[in-house]
PDB file of C-alpha atoms in Angstrom:
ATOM      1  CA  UNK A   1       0.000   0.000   0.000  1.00 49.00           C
ATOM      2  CA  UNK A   2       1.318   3.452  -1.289  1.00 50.00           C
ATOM      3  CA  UNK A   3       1.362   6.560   0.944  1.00 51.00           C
ATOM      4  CA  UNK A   4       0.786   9.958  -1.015  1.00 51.00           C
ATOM      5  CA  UNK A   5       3.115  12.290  -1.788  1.00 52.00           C
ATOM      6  CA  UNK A   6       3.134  15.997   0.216  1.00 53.00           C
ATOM      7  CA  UNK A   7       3.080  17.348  -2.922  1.00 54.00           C
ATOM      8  CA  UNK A   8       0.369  15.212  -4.149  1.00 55.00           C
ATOM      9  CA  UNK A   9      -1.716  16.397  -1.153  1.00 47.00           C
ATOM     10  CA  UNK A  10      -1.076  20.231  -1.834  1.00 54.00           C
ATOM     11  CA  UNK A  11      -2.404  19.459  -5.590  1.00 51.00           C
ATOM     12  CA  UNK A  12      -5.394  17.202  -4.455  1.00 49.00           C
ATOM     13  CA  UNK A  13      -5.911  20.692  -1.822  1.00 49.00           C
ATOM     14  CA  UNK A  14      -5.772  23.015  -4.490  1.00 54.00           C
ATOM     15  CA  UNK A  15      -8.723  23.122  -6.384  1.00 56.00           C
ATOM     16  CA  UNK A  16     -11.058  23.348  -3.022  1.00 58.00           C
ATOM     17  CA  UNK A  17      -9.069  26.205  -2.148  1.00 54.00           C
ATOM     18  CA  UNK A  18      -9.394  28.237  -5.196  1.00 59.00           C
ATOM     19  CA  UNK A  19     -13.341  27.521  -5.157  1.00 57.00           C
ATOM     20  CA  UNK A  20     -13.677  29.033  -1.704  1.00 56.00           C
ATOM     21  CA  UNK A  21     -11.803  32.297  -2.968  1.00 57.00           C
ATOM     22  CA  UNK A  22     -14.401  32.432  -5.836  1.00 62.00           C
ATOM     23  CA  UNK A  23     -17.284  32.274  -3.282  1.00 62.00           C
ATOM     24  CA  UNK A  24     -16.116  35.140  -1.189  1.00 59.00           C
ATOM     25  CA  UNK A  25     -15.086  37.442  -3.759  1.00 57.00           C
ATOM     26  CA  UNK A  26     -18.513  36.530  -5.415  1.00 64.00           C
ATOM     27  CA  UNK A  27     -20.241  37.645  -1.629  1.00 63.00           C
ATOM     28  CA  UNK A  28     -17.939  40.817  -1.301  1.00 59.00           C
ATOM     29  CA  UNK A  29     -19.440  41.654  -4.717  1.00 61.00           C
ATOM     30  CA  UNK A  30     -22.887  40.780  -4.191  1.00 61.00           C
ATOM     31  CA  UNK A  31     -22.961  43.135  -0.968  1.00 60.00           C
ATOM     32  CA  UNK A  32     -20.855  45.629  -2.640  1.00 60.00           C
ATOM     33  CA  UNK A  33     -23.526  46.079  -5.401  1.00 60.00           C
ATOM     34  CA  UNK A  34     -26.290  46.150  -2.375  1.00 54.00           C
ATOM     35  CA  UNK A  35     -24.668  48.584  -0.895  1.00 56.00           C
ATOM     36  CA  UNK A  36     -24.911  51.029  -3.915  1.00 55.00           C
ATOM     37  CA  UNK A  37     -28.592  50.031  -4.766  1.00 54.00           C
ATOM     38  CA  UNK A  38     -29.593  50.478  -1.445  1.00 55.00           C
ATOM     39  CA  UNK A  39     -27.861  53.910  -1.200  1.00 50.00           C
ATOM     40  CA  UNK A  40     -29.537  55.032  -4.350  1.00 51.00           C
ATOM     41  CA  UNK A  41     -32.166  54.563  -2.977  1.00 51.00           C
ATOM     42  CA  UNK A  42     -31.953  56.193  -0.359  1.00 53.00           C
ATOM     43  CA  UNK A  43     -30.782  58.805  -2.024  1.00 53.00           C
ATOM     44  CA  UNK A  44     -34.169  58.903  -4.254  1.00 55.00           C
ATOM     45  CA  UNK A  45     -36.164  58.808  -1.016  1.00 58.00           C
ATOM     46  CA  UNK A  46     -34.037  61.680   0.153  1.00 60.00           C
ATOM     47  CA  UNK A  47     -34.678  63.818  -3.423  1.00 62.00           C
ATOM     48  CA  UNK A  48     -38.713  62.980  -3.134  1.00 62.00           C
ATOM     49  CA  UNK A  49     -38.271  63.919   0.809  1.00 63.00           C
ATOM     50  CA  UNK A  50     -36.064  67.449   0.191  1.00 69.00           C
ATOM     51  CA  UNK A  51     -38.798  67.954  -2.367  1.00 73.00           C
ATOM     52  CA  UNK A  52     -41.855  67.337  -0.861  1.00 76.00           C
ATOM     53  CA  UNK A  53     -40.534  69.526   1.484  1.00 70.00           C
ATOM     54  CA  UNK A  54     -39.648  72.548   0.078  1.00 76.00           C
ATOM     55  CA  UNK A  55     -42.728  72.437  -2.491  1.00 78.00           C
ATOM     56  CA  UNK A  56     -44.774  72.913   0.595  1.00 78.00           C
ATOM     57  CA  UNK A  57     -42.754  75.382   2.178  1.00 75.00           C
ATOM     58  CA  UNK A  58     -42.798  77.449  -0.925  1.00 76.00           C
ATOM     59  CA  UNK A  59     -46.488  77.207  -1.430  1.00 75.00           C
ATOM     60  CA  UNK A  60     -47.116  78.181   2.275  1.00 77.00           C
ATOM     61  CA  UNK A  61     -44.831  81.179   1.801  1.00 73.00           C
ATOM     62  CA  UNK A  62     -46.490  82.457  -1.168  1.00 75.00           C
ATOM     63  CA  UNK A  63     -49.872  81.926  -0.189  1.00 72.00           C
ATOM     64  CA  UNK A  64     -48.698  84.090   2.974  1.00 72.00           C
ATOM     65  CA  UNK A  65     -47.224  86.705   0.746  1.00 68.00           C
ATOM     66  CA  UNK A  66     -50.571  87.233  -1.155  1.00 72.00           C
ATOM     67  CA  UNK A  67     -52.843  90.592  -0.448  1.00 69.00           C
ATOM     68  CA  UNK A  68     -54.521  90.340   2.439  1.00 73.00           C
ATOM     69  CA  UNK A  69     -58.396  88.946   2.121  1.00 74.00           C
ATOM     70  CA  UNK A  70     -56.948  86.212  -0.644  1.00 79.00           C
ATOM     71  CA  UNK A  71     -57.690  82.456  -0.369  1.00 84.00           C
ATOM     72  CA  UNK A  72     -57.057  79.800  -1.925  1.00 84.00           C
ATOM     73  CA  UNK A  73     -53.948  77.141  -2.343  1.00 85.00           C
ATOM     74  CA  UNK A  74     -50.589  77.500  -4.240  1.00 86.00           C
ATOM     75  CA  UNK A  75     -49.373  74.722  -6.037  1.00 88.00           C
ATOM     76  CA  UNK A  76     -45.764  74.462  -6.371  1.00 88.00           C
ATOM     77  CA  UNK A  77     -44.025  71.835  -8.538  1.00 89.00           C
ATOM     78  CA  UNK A  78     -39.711  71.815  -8.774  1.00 86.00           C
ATOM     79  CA  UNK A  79     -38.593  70.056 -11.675  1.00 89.00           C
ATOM     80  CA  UNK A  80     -35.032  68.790 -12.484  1.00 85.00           C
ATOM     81  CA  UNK A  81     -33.516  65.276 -11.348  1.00 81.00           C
ATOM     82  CA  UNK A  82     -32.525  66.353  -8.199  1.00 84.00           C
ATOM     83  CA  UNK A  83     -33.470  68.908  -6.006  1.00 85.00           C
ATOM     84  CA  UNK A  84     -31.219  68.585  -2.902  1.00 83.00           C
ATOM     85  CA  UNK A  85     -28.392  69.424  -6.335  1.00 84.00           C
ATOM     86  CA  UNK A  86     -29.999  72.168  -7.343  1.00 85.00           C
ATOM     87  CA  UNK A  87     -30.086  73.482  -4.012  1.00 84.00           C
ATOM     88  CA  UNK A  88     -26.725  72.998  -3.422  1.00 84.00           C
ATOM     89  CA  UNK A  89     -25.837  75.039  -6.705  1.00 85.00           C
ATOM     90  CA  UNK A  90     -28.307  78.076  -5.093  1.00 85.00           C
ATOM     91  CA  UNK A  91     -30.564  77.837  -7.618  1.00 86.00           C
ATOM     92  CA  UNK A  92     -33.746  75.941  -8.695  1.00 86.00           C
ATOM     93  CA  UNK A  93     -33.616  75.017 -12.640  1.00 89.00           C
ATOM     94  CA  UNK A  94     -37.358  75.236 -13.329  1.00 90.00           C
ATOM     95  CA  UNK A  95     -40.521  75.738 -11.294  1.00 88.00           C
ATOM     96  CA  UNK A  96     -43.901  75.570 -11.702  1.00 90.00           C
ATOM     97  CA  UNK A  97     -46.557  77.088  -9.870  1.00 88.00           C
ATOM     98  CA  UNK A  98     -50.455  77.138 -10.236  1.00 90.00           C
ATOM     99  CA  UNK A  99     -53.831  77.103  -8.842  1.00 87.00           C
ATOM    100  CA  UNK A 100     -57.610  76.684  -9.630  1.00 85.00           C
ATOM    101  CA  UNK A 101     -59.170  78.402  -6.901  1.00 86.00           C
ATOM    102  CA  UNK A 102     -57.320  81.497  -6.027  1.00 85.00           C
ATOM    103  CA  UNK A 103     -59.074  84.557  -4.975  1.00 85.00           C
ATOM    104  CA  UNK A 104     -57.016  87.771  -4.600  1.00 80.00           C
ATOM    105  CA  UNK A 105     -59.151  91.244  -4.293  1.00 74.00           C
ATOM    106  CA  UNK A 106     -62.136  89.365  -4.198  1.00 80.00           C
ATOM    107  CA  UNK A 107     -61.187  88.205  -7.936  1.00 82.00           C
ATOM    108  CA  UNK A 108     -61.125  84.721  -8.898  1.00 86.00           C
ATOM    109  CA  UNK A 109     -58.690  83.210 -11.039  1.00 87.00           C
ATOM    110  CA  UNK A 110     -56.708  80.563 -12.359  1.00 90.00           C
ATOM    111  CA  UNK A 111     -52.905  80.661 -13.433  1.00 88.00           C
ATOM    112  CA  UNK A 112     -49.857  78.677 -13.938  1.00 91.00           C
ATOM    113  CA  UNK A 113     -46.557  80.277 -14.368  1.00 89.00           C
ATOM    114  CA  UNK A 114     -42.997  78.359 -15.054  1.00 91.00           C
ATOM    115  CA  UNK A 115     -40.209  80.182 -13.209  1.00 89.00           C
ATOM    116  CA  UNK A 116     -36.474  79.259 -14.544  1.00 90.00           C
ATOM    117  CA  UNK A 117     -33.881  79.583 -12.502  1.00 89.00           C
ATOM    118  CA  UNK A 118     -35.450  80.443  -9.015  1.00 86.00           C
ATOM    119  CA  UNK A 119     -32.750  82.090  -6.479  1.00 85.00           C
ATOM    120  CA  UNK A 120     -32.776  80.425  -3.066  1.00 80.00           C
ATOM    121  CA  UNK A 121     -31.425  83.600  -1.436  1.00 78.00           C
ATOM    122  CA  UNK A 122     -33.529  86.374  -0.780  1.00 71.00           C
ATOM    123  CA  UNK A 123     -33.780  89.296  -2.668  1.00 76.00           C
ATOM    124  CA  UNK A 124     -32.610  87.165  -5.720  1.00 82.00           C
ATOM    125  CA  UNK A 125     -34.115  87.812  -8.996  1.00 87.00           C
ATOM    126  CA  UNK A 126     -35.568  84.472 -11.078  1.00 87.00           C
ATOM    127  CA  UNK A 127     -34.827  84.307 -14.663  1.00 90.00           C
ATOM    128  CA  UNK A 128     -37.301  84.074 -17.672  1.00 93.00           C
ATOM    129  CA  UNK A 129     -40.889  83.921 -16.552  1.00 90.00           C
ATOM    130  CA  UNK A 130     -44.171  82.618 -18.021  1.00 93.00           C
ATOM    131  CA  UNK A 131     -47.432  82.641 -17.133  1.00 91.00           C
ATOM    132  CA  UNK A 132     -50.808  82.273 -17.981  1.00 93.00           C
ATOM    133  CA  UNK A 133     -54.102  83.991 -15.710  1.00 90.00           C
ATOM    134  CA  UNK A 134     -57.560  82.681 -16.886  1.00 92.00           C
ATOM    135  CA  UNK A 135     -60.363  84.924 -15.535  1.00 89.00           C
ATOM    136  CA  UNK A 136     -64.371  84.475 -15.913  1.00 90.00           C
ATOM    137  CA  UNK A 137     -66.838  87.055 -17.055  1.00 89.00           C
ATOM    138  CA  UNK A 138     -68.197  87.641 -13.514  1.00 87.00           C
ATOM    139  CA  UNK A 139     -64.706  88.066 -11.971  1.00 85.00           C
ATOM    140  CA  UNK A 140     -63.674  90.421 -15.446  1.00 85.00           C
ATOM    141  CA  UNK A 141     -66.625  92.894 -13.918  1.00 84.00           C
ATOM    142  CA  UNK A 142     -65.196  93.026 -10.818  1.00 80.00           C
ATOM    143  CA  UNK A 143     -61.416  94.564 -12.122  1.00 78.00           C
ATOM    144  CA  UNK A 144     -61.547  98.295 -11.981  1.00 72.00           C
ATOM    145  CA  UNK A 145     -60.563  98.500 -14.825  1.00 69.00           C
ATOM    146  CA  UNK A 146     -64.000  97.971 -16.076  1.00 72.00           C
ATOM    147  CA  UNK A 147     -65.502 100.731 -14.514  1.00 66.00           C
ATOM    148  CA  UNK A 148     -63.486 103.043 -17.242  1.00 63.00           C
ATOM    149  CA  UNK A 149     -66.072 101.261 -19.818  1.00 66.00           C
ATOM    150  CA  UNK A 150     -69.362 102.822 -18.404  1.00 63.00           C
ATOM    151  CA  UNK A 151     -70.930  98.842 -17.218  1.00 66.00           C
ATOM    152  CA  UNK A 152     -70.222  95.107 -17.302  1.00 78.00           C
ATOM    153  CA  UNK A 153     -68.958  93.349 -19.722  1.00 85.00           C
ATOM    154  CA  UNK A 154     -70.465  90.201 -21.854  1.00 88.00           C
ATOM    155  CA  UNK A 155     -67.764  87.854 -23.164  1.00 91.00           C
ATOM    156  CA  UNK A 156     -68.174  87.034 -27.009  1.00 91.00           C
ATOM    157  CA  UNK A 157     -65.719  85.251 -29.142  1.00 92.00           C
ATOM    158  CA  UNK A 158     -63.038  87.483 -29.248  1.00 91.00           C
ATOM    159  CA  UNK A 159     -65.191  90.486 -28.617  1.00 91.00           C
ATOM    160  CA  UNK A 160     -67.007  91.744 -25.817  1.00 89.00           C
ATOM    161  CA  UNK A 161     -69.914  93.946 -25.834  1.00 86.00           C
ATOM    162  CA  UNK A 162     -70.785  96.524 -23.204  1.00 84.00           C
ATOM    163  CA  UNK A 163     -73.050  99.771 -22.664  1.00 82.00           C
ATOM    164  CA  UNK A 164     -72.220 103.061 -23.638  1.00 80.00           C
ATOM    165  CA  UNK A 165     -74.194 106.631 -24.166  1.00 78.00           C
ATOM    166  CA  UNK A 166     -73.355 108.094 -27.276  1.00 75.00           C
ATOM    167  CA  UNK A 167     -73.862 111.721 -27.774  1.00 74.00           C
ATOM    168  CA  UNK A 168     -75.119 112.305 -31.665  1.00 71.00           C
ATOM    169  CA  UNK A 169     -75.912 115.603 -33.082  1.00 71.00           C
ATOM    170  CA  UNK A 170     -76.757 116.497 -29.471  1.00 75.00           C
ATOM    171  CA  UNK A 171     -78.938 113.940 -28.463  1.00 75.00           C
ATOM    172  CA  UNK A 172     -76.801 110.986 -26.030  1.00 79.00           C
ATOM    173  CA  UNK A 173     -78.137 107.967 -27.291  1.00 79.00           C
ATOM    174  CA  UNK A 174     -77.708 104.347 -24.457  1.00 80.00           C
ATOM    175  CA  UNK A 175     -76.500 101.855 -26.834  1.00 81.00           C
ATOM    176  CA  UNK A 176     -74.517  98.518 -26.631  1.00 83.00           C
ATOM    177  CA  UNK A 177     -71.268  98.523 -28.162  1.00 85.00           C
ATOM    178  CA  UNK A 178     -69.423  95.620 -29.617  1.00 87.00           C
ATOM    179  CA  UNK A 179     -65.591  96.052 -29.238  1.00 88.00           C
ATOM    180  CA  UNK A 180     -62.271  94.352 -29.809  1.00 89.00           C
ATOM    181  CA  UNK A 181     -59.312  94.007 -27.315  1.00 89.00           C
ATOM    182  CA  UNK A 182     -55.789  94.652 -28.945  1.00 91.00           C
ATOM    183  CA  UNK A 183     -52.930  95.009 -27.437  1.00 91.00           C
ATOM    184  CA  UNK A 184     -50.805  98.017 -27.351  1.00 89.00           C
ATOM    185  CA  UNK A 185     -47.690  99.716 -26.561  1.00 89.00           C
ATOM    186  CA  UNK A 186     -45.589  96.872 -25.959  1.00 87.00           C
ATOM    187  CA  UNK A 187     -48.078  94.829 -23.853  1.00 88.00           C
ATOM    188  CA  UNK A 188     -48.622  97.560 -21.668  1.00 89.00           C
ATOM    189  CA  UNK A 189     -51.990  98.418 -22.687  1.00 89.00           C
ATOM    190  CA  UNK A 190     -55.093  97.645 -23.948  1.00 88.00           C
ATOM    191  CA  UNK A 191     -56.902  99.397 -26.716  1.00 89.00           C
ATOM    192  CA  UNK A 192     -60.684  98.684 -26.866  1.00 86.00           C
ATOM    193  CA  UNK A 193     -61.522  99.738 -30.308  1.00 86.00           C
ATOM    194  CA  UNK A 194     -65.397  99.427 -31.034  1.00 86.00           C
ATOM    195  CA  UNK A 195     -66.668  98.123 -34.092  1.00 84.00           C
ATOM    196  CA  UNK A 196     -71.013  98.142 -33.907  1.00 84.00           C
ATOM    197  CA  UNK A 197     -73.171  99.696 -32.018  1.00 82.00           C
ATOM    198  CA  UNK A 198     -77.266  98.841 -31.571  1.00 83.00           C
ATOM    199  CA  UNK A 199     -79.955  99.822 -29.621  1.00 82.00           C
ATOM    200  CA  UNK A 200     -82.636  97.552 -28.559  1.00 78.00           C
ATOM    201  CA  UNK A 201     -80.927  95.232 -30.660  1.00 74.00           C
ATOM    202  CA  UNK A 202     -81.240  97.311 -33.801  1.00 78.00           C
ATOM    203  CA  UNK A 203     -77.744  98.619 -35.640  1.00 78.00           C
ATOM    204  CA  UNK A 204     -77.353 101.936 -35.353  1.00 74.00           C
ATOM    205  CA  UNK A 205     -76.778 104.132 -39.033  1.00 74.00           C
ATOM    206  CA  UNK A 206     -73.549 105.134 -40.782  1.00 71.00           C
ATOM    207  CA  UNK A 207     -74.665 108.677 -39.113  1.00 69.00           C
ATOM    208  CA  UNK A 208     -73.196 106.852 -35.670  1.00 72.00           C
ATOM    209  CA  UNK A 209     -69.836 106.341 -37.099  1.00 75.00           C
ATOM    210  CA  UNK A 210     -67.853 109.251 -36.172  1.00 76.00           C
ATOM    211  CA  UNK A 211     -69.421 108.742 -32.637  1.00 75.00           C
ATOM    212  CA  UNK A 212     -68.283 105.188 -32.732  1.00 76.00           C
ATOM    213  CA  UNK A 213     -64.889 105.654 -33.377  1.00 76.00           C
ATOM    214  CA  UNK A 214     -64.660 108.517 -30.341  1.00 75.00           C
ATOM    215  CA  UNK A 215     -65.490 106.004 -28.244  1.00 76.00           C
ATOM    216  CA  UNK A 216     -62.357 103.730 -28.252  1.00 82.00           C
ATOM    217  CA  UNK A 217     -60.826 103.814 -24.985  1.00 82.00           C
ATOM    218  CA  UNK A 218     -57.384 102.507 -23.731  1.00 85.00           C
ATOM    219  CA  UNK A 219     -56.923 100.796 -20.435  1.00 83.00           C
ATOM    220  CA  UNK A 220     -53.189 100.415 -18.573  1.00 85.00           C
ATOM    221  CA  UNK A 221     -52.672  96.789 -18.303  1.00 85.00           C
ATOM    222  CA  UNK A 222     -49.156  97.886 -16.922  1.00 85.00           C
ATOM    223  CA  UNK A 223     -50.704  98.747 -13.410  1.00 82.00           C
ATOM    224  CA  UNK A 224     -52.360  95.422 -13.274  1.00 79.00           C
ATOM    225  CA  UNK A 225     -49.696  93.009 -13.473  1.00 83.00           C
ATOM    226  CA  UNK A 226     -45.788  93.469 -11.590  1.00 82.00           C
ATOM    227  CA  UNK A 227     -43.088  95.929 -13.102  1.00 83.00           C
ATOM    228  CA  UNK A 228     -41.139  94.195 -14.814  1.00 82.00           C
ATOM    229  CA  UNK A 229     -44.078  91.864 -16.494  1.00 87.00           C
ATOM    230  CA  UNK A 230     -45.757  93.020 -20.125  1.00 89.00           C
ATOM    231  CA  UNK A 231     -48.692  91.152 -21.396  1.00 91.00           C
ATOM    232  CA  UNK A 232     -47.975  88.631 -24.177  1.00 94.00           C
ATOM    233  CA  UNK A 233     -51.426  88.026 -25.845  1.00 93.00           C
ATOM    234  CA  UNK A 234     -54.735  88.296 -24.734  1.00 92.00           C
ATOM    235  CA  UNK A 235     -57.649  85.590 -25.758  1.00 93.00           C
ATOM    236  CA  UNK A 236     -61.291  86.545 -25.301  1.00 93.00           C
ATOM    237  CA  UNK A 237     -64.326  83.457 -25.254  1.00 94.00           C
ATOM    238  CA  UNK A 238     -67.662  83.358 -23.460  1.00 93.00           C
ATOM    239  CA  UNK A 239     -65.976  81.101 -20.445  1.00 91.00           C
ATOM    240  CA  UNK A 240     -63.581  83.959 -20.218  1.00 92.00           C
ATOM    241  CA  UNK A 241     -60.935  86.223 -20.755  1.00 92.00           C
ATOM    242  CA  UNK A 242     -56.923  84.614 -20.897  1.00 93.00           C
ATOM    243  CA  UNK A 243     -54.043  86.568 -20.309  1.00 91.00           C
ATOM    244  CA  UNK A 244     -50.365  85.663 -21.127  1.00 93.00           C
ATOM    245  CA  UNK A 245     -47.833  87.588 -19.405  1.00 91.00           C
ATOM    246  CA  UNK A 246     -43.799  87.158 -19.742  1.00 92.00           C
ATOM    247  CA  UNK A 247     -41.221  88.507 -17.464  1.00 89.00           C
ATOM    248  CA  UNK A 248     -37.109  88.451 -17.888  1.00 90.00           C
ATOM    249  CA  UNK A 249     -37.059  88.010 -14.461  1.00 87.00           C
ATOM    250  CA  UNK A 250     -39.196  89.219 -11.148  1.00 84.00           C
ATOM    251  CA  UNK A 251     -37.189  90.057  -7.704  1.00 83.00           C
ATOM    252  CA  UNK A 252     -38.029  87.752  -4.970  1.00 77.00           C
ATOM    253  CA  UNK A 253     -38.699  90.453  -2.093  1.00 75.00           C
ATOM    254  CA  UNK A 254     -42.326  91.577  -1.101  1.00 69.00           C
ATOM    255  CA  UNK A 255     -42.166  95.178  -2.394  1.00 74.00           C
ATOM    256  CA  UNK A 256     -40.871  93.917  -5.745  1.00 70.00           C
ATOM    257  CA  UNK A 257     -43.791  91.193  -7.059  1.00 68.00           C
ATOM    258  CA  UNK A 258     -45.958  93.336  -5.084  1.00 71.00           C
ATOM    259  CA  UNK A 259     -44.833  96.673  -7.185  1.00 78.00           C
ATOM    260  CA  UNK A 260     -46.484  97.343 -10.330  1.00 81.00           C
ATOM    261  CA  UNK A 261     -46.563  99.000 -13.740  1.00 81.00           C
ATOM    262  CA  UNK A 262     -47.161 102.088 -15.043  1.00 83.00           C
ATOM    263  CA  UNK A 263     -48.518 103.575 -18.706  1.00 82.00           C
ATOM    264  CA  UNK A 264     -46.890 106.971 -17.832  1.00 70.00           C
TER     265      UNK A 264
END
């Protein structure tokens, strides 16, 4: 009977050893990759938490910024792949805000606006803004800038009509005039040009014309909507009146959204 060599023992080893090396570099992997999953992951739930969080905050600080007697809620969405980046650079990349059932001066309305590049320090200024305010015909009454027109309002389709006395060889005349919105001087106001006239439904005479025309009016949009915002485009429809506004960029103090334009 034959005894086996040292040698031969170390070979017959060899194989069980290198197998068991295998194993626990395969383990050391297999936790290393974990490891990484599981801390992106985290680091998602972190984003959504960071988020989350400073959506809210920002909505409750603008809703607390509005004129006093305004309800409503402030919807605030931040986009980009990571906030807790963004904040870390001082800056948000885009935002989004919005709202259905805002009331501010006893008006309601609905807007969204996308703000790019958001400062998180105070007294920053944003960059580019855009933004959209969708008003109805009741809440369109209650602007003051109405009042300049002599009554309400009724929405048409891209037209409004509204009553007016006309004065005619003497005589003032109540009529209803039809007129069309157009924007003017850069945005900054509105020019309501009238384009029929009737009374008790009946068109009024080419004799009317020259009183017609005298009756255009021009409203400052400017002191409606912040300084440094001009009025894009204006849509008229029965469900309302839209108005697109654009901004290079509003300052993020009180004084300055609060602070608007002027026609002078």
């Amino acid at each position: 009977m034959s005894v086996s060599k040292p040698d031969d023992l170390d070979a017959f080893l060899e194989p069980n050893h290198n197998v068991k090396k295998r194993r626990g570099f395969t383990i050391f992997m297999i936790v290393l990759i974990s490891l990484v999953v599981i801390g992106a992951i985290l680091a998602v739930v972190a984003d959504i938490v960071a988020r989350n969080y400073a959506e809210g905050r920002a909505a409750e600080e603008i809703e607390s910024s509005l004129p006093a007697g305004s309800s409503g809620q402030v919807d605030v969405k931040i986009h980009g792949l990571s906030v807790i980046l963004q904040a870390l650079s001082g800056s948000l990349d885009d935002v989004t805000l919005s709202s259905s059932n805002l009331v501010v001066q006893k008006i309601p309305l609905t807007f969204t606006a996308d703000v790019s590049d958001v400062p998180l320090k105070v007294g920053g200024t944003t960059g580019p803004v855009e933004a959209s305010i969708h008003v109805t015909e009741k809440a369109v009454n209650e602007t003051k800038a109405v009042n300049g027109l002599g009554g309400s309002i009724s929405l048409g389709s891209g037209d409004f009509a509204f009553d007016k006395t006309l004065t005619v060889l003497g005589q003032s005349i109540a009529t209803q005039i039809t007129a069309t919105p157009k924007l003017a001087a850069g945005g900054s106001k509105l020019s309501v040009v009238p384009k029929s006239a009737s009374v008790n439904g009946a068109a009024l005479p080419a004799v009317f014309a020259p009183a017609l025309r005298a009756a255009t009016q021009t409203v400052c949009l400017a002191g409606y909507v912040p300084k440094n915002a001009r009025v894009t485009s204006l849509t008229v429809k029965p469900s309302g009146v839209t108005i697109d506004l654009r901004s290079a960029g509003l300052p993020l103090t009180k004084t300055g959204l609060t602070a608007t334009g002027s026609c002078s």
